[in-house]
mmCIF file of C-alpha atoms in Angstrom:
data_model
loop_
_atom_site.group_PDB
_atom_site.id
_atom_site.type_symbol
_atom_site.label_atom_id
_atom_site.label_comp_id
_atom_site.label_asym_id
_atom_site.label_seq_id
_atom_site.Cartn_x
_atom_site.Cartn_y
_atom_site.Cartn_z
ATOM 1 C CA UNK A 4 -65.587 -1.452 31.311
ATOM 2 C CA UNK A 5 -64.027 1.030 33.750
ATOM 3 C CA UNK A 6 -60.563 2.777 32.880
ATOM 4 C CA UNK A 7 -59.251 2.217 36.969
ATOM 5 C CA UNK A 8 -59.607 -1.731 36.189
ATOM 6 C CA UNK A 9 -56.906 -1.225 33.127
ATOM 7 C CA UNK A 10 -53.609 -1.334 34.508
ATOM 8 C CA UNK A 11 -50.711 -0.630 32.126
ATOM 9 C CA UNK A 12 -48.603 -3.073 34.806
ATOM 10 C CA UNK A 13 -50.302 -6.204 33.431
ATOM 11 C CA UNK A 14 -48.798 -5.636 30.347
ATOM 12 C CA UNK A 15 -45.962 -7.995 30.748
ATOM 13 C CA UNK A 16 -45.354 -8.539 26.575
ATOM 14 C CA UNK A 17 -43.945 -5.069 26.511
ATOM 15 C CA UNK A 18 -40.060 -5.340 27.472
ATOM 16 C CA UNK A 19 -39.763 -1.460 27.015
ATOM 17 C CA UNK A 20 -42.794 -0.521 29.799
ATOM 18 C CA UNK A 21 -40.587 2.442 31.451
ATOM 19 C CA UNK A 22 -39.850 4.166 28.101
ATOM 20 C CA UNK A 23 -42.780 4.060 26.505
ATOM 21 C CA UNK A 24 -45.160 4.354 29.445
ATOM 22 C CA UNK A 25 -46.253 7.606 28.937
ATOM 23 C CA UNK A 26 -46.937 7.721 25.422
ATOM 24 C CA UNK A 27 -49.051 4.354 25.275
ATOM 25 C CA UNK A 28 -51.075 6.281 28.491
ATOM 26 C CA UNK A 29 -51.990 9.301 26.112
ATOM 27 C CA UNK A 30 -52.523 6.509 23.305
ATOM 28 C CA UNK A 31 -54.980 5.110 25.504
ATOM 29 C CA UNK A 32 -56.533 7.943 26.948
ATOM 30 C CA UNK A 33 -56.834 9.027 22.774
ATOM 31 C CA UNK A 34 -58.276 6.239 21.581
ATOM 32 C CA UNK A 35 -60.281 5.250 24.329
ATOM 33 C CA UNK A 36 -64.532 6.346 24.578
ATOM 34 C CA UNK A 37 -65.605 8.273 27.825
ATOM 35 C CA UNK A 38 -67.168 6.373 30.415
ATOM 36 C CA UNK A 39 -70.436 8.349 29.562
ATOM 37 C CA UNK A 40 -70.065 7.021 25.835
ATOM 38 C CA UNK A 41 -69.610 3.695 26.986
ATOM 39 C CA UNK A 42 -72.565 3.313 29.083
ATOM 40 C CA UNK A 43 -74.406 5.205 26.564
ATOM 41 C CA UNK A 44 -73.476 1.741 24.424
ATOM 42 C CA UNK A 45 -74.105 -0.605 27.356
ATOM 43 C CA UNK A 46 -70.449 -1.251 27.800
ATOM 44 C CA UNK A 47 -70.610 -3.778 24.819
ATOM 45 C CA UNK A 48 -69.983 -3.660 21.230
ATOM 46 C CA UNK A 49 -69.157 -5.314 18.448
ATOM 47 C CA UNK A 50 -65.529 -6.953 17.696
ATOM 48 C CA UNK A 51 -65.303 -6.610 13.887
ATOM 49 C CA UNK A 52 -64.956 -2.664 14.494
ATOM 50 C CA UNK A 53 -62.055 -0.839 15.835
ATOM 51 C CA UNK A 54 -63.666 2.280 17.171
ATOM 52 C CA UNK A 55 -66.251 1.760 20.084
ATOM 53 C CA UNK A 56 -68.861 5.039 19.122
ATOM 54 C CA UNK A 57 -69.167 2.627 15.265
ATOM 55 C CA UNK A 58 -69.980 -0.074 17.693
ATOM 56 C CA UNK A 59 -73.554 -1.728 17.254
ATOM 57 C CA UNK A 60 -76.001 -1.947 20.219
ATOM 58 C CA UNK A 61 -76.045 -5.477 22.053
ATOM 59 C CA UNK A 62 -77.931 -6.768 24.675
ATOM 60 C CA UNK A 63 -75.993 -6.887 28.091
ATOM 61 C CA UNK A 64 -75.187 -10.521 29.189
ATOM 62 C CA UNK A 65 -76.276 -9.937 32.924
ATOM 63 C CA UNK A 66 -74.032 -11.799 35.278
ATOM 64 C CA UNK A 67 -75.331 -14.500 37.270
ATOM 65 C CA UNK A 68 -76.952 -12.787 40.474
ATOM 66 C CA UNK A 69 -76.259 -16.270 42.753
ATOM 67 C CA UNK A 70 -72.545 -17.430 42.200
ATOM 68 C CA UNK A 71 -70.047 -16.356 40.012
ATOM 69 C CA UNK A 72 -69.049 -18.227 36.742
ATOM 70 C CA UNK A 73 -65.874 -20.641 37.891
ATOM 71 C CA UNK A 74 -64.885 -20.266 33.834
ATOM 72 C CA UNK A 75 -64.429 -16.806 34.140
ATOM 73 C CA UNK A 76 -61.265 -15.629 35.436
ATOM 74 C CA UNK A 77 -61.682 -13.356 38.599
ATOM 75 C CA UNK A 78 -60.190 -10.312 37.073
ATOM 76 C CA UNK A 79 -62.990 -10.712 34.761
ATOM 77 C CA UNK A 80 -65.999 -11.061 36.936
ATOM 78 C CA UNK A 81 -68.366 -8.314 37.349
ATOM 79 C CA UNK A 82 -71.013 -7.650 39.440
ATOM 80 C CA UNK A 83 -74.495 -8.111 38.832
ATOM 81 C CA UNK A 84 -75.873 -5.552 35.920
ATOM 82 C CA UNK A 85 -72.424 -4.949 34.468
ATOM 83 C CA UNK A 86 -71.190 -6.486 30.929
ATOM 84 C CA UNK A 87 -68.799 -8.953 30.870
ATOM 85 C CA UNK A 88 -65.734 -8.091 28.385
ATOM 86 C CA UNK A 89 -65.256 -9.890 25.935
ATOM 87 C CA UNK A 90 -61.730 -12.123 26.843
ATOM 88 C CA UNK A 91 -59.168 -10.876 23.873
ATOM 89 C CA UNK A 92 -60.041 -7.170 24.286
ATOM 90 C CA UNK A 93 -57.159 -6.371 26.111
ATOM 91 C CA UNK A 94 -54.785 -7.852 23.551
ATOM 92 C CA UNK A 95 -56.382 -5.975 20.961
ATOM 93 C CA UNK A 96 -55.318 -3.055 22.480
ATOM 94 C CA UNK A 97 -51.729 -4.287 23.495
ATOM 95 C CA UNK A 98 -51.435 -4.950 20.246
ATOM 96 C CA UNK A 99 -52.616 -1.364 19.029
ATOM 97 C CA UNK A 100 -50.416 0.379 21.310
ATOM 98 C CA UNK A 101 -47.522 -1.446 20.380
ATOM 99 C CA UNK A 102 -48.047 -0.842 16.600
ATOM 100 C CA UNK A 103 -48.352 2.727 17.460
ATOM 101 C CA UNK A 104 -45.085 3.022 19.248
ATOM 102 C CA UNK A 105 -43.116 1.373 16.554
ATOM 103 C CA UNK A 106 -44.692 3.830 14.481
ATOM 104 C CA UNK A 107 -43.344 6.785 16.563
ATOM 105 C CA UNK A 108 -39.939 5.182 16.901
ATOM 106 C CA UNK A 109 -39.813 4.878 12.842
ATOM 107 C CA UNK A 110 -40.614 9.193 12.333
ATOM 108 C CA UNK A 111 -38.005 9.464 15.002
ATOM 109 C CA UNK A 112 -35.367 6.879 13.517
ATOM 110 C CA UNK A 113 -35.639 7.901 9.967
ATOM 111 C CA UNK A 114 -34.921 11.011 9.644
ATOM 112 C CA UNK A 115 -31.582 10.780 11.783
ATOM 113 C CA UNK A 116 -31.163 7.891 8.907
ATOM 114 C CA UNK A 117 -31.875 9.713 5.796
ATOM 115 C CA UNK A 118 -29.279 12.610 7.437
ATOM 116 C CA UNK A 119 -26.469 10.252 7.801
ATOM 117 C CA UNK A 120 -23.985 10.965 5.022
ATOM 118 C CA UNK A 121 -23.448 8.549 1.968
ATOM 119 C CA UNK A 122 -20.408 7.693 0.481
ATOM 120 C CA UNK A 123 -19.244 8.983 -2.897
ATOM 121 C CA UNK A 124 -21.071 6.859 -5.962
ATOM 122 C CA UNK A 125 -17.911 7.448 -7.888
ATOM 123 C CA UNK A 126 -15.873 4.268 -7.860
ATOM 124 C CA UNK A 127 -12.107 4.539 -8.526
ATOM 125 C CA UNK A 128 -11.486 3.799 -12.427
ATOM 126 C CA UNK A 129 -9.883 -0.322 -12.684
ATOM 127 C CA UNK A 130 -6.578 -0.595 -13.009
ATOM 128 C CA UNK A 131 -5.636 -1.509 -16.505
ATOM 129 C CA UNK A 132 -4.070 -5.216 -16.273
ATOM 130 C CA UNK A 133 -0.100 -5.055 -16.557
ATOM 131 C CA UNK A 134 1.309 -6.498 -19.794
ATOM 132 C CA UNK A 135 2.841 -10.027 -19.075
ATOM 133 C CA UNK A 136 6.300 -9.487 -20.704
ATOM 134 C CA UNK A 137 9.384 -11.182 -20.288
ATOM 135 C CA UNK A 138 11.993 -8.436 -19.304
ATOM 136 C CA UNK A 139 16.254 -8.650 -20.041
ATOM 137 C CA UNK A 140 17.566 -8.518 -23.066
ATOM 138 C CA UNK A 141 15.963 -11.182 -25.454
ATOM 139 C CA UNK A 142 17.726 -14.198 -26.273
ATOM 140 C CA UNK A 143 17.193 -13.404 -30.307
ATOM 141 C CA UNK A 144 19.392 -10.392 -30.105
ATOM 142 C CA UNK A 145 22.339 -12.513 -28.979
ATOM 143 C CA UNK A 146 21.095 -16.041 -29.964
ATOM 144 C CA UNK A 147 24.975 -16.961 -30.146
ATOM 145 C CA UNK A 148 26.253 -15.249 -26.945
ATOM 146 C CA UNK A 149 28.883 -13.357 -28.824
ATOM 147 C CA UNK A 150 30.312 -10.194 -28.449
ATOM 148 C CA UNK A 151 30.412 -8.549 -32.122
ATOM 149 C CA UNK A 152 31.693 -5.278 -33.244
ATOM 150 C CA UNK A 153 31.533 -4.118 -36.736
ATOM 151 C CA UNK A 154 33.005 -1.342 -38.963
ATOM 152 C CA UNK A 155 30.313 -0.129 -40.631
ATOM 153 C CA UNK A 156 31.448 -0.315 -43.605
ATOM 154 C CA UNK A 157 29.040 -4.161 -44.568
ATOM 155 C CA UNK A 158 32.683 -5.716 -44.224
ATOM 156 C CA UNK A 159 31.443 -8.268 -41.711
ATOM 157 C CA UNK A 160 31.850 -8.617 -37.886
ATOM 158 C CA UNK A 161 35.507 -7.934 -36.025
ATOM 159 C CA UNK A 162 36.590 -8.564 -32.437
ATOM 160 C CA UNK A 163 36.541 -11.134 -29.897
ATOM 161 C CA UNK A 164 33.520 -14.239 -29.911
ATOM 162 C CA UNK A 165 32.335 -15.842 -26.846
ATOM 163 C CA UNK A 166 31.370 -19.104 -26.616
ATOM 164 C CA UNK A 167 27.798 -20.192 -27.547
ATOM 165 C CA UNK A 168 25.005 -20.029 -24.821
ATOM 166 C CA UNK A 169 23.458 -22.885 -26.547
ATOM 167 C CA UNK A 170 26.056 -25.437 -26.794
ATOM 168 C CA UNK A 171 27.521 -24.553 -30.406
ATOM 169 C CA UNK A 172 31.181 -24.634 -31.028
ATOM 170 C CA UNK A 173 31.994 -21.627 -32.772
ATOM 171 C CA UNK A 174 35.131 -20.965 -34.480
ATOM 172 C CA UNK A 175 37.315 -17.734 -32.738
ATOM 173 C CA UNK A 176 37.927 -15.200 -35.261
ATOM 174 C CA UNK A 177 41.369 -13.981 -34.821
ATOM 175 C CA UNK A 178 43.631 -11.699 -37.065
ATOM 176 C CA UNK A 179 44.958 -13.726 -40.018
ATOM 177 C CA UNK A 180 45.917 -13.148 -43.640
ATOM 178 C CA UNK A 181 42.758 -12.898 -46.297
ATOM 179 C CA UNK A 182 43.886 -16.285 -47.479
ATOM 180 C CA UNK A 183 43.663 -18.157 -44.559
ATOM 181 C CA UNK A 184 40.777 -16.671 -43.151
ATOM 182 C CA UNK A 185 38.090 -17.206 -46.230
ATOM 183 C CA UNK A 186 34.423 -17.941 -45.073
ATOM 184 C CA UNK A 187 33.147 -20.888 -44.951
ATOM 185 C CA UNK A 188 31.898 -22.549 -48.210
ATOM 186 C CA UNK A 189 28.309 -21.693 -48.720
ATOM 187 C CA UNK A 190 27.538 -25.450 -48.764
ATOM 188 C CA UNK A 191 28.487 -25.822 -45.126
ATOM 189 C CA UNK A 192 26.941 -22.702 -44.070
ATOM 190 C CA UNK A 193 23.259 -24.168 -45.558
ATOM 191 C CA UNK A 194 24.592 -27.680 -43.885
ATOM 192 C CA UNK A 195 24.618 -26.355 -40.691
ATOM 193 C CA UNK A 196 21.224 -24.255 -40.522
ATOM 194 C CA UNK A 197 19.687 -27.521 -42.640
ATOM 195 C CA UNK A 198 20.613 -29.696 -39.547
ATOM 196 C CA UNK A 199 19.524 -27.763 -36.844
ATOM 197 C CA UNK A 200 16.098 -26.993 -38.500
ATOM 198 C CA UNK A 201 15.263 -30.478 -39.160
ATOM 199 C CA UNK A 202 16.132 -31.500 -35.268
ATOM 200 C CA UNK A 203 13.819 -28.781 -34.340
ATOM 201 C CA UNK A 204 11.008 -29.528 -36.541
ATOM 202 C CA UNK A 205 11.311 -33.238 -34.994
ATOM 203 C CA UNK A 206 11.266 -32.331 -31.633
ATOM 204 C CA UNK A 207 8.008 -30.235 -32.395
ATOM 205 C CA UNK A 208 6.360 -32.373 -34.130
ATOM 206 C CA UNK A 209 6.811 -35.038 -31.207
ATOM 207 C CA UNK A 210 4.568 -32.903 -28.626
ATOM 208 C CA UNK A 211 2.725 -31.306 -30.782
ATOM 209 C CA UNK A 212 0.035 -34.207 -31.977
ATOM 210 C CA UNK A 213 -0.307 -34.477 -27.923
ATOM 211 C CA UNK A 214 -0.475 -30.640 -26.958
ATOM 212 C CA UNK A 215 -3.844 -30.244 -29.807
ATOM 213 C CA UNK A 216 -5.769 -33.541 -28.755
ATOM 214 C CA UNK A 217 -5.323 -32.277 -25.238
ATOM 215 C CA UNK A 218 -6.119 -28.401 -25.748
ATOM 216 C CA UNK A 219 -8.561 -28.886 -28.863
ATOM 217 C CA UNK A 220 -9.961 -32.429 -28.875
ATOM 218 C CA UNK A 221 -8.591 -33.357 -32.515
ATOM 219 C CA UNK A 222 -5.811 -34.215 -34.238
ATOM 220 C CA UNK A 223 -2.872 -31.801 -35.742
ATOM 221 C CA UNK A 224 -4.778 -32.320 -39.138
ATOM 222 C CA UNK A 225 -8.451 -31.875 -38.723
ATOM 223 C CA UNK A 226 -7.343 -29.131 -35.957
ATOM 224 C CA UNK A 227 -5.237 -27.114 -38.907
ATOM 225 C CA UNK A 228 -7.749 -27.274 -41.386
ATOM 226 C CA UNK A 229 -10.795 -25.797 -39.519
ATOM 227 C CA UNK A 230 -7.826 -22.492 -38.380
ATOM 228 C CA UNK A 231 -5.578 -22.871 -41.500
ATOM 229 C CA UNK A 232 -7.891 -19.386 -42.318
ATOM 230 C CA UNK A 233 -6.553 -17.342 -39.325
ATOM 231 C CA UNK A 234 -3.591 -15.940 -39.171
ATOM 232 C CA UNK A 235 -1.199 -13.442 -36.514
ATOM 233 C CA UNK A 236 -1.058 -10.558 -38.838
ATOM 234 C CA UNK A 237 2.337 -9.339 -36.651
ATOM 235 C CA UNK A 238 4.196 -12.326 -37.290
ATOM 236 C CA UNK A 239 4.612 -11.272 -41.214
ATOM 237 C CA UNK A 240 5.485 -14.549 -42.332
ATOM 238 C CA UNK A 241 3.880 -13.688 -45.450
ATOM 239 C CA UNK A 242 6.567 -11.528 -46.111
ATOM 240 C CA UNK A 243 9.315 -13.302 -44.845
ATOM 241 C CA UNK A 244 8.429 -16.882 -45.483
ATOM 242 C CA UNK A 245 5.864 -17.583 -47.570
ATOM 243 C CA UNK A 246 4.618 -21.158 -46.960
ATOM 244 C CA UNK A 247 1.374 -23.076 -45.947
ATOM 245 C CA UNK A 248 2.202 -26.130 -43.269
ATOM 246 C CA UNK A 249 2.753 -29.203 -45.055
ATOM 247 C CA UNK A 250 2.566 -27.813 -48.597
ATOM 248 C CA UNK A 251 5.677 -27.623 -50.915
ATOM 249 C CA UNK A 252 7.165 -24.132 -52.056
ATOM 250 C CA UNK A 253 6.360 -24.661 -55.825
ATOM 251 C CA UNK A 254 9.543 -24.948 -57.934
ATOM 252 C CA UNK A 255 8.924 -21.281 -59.835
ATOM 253 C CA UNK A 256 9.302 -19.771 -56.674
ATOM 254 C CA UNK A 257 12.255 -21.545 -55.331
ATOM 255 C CA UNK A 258 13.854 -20.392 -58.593
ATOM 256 C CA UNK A 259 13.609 -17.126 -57.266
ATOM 257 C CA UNK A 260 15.402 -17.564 -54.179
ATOM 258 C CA UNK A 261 19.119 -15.966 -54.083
ATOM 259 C CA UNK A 262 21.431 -17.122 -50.626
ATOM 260 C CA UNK A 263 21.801 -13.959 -49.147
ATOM 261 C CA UNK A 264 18.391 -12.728 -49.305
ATOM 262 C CA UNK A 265 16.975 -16.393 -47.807
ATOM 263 C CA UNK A 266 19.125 -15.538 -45.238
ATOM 264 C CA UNK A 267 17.797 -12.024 -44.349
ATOM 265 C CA UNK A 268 14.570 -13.207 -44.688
ATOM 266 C CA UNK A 269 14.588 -16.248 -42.419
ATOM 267 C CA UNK A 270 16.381 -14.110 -39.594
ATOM 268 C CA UNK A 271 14.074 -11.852 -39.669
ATOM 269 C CA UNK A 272 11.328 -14.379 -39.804
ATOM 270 C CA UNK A 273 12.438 -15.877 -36.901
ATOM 271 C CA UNK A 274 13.345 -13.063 -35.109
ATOM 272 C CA UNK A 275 9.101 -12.642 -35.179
ATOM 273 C CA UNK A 276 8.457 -16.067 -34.311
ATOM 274 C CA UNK A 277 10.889 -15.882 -30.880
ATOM 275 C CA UNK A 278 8.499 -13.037 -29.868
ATOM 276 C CA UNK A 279 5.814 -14.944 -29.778
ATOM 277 C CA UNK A 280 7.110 -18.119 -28.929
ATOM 278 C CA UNK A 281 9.025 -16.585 -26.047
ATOM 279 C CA UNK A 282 5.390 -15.420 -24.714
ATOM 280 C CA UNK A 283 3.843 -18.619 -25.224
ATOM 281 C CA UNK A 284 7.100 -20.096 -23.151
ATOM 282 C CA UNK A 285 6.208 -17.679 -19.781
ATOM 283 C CA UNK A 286 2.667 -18.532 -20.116
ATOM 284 C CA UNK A 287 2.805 -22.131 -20.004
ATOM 285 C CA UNK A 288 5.417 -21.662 -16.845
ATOM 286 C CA UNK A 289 3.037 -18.866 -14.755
ATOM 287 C CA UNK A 290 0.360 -20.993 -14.973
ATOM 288 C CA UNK A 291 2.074 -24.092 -14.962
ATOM 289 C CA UNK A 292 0.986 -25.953 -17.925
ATOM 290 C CA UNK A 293 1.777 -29.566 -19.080
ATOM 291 C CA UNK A 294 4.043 -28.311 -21.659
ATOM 292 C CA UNK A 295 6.303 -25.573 -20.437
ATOM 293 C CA UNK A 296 8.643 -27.988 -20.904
ATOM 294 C CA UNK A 297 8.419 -28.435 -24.624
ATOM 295 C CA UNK A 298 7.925 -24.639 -24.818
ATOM 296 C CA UNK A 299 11.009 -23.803 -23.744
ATOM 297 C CA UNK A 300 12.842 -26.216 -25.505
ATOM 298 C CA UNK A 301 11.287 -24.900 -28.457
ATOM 299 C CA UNK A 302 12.871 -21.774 -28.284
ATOM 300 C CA UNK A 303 16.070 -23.154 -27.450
ATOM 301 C CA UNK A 304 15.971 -25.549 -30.614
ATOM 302 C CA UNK A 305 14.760 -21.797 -32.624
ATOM 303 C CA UNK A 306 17.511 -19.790 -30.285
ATOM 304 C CA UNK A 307 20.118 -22.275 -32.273
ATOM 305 C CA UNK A 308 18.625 -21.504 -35.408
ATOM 306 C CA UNK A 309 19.144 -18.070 -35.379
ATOM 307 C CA UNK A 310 23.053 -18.485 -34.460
ATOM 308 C CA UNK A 311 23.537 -20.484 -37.424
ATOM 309 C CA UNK A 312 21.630 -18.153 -39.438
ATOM 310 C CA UNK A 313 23.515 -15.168 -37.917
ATOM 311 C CA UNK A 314 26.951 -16.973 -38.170
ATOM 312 C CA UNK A 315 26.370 -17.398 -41.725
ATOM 313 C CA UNK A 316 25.601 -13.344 -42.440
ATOM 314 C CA UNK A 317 28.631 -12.800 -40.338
ATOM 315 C CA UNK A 318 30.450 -14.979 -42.792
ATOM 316 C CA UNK A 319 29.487 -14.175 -46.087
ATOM 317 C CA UNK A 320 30.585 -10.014 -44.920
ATOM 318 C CA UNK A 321 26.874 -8.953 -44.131
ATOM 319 C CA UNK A 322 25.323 -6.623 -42.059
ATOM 320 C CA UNK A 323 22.415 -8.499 -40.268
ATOM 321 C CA UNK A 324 19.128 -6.419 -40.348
ATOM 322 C CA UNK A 325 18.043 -4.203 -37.437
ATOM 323 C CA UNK A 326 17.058 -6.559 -34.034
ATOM 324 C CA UNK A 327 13.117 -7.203 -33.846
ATOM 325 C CA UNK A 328 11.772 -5.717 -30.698
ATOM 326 C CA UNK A 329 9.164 -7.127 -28.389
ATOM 327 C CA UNK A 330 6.992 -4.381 -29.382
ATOM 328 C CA UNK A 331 5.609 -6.478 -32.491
ATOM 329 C CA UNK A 332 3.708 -9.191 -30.205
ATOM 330 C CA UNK A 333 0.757 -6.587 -29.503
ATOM 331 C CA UNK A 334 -0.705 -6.555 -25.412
ATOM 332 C CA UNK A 335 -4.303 -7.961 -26.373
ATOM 333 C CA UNK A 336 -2.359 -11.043 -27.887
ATOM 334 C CA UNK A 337 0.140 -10.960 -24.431
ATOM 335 C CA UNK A 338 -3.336 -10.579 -21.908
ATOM 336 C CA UNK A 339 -5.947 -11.934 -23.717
ATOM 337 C CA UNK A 340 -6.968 -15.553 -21.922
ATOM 338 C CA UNK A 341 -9.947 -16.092 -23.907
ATOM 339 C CA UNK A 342 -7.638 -16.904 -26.913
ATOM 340 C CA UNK A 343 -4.768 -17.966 -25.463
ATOM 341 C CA UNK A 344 -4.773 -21.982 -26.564
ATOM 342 C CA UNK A 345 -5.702 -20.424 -30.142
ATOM 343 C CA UNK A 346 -2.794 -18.073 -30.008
ATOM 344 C CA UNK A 347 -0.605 -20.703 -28.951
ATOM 345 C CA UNK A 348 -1.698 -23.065 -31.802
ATOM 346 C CA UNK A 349 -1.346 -20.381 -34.408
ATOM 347 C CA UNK A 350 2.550 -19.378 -33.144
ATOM 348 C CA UNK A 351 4.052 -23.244 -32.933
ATOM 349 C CA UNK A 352 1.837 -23.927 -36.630
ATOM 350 C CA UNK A 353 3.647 -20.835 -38.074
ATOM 351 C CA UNK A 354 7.296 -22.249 -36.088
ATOM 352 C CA UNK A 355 7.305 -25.562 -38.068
ATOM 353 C CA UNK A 356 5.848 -24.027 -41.460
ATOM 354 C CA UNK A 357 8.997 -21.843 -40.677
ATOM 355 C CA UNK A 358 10.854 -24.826 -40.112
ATOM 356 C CA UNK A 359 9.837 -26.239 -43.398
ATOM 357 C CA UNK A 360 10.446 -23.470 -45.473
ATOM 358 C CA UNK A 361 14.343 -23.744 -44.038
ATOM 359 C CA UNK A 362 14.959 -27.507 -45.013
ATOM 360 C CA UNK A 363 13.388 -26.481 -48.343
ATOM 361 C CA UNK A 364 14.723 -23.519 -49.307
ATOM 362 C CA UNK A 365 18.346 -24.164 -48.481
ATOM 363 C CA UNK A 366 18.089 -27.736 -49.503
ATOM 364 C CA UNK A 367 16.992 -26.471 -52.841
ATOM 365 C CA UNK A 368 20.105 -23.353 -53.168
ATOM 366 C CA UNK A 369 22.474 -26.397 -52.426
ATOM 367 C CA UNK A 370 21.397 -28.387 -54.576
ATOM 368 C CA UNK A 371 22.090 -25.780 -57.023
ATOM 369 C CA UNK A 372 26.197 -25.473 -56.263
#
């Protein structure tokens, strides 16, 4: 085959002819065999190899001397003595010269890659989650909306009262004689916080069958007894209240219950429990939860609680015990969502076993006037 019969214009696959033109020449002009090697060979060879002097000696298929083969294209046909090509030579080396020039393009391309600059493998450090917290002055540190001053001196609470913020009436204390203005008898002071627990503990135990057979898939009973061993060490109601739901305070310790010291305890108590229960409260609303109603009731029914129980230290000349801050609930209890129906469970369980140790307790120091 003669090189002035190749002509790099034929080559119609190659969209990028005028840029590359030159170097598929000197590809060609490398890789092809002189004319005086190829007719050394006979101008024929054998397909399986890629390099014409490894080529085997064939006999020359002599063209017919008379008329030329009509199933051989014209650009094909020879004249007489020459060796017809075989037909997919030329796209053997199209296809060479094409795999050649992406090679060159690739040592050109990437090293301008491997220059370009990377970005910084240091990622910026998360942002620790913000601490869901209600924020205003908590509604156990006021739970009557009064406005108390006191002497110092453990005499009790002077000045002005403002009405409750929960619907109590609450008597004005004014300036009278020391007859006339005597506390209340202890019996109606126990009456009062009596009453309001019970009404709580009925309106939780109303949604609170419903809120475990939705969240846990069994009733208030089996659901207590499999978590009756887990406890929220913060809330302290060891300490304060000691009671298991639905069991009776045995009668030697209710014999060691005095009035005044129920009542420190239990305000304290319940202080604890409005920190949690005020979380569980602006949960259920953020994420809008079935009962964010009954939640916030809840601590309504516990915010009345805690102005009787207040009322009554007021009354008897006590000074109530330092306010419980926020600070007790800790953030993995606030944040955490993997435990959050648990931690919600183990708060309202611990609000009615508060709830029961009130109606006992006080029932019990009544009964003994």
């Amino acid at each position: 085959m003669n090189r002035d019969q190749f002509d790099l214009a034929d080559c119609s696959i190659f969209s990028t002819e005028y840029v590359f033109r030159p170097f598929f020449i000197f590809v060609f002009r490398f890789n092809s065999p002189s004319d005086d090697l190829m007719e050394s060979y006979g101008g024929a060879g054998c397909v399986d190899c890629c390099r014409e002097h490894c080529r085997q000696r064939t006999p020359s298929v002599p063209v017919s001397a008379t008329a030329p083969d009509r199933r051989t294209p014209p650009l094909l046909q020879t004249n007489r003595g020459q060796t017809a090509p075989r037909r997919f030579d030329f796209a053997r080396r199209s296809c060479r010269l094409f795999i050649a020039g992406s090679f060159v393009i690739g040592l050109i391309l990437v090293p301008c890659a491997m220059s370009a600059p990377t970005k910084s493998s240091k990622s910026p450090s998360p942002t620790p989650p913000r601490p869901n917290v209600a924020t205003g002055t908590p509604f156990w540190h006021n739970p009557c909306g009064t406005l108390l001053t006191y002497d110092g001196s453990g005499g009790g609470a002077t000045g002005a009262m403002i009405s409750s913020a929960v619907g109590h009436d609450i008597m004005m204390m004014e300036s009278e004689s020391e007859s006339d203005s005597a506390m209340r008898r202890e019996e109606d002071i126990i009456h009062g916080i009596v009453v309001a627990a019970g009404q709580a503990l009925t309106h939780a135990e109303q949604f609170t069958g419903a809120f475990v057979v939705e969240t846990f898939h069994v009733d208030v009973k089996k659901n207590h007894d499999h978590w009756k061993g887990i406890t929220l060490e913060w809330l302290e109601m060891a300490k304060y209240m000691p009671k298991a739901l639905d069991v009776p305070l045995s009668k030697s310790y209710l014999a060691t219950l005095t009035f005044r010291d129920v009542l420190h305890a239990v305000y304290v108590g319940m202080q604890n429990l409005a920190v949690g229960l005020e979380q569980v409260a602006l949960d259920q609303d953020r994420e809008m939860l079935p009962y964010a109603k009954y939640f916030n009731e809840t601590t309504l029914k516990l915010r009345t609680i805690l102005c009787e129980v207040s009322m009554a230290i007021y009354d008897i000349n006590e000074t109530p015990e330092p306010h419980v801050s926020r600070d007790i609930m800790p953030i993995e209890s606030r944040n955490s969502r993997d435990n959050q129906s648990l931690r919600d469970w183990l708060i309202l369980r611990e609000y009615m076993t508060s709830l029961q140790y009130v109606i006992e307790a006080f029932g019990y120091l009544k009964s003994k006037r």
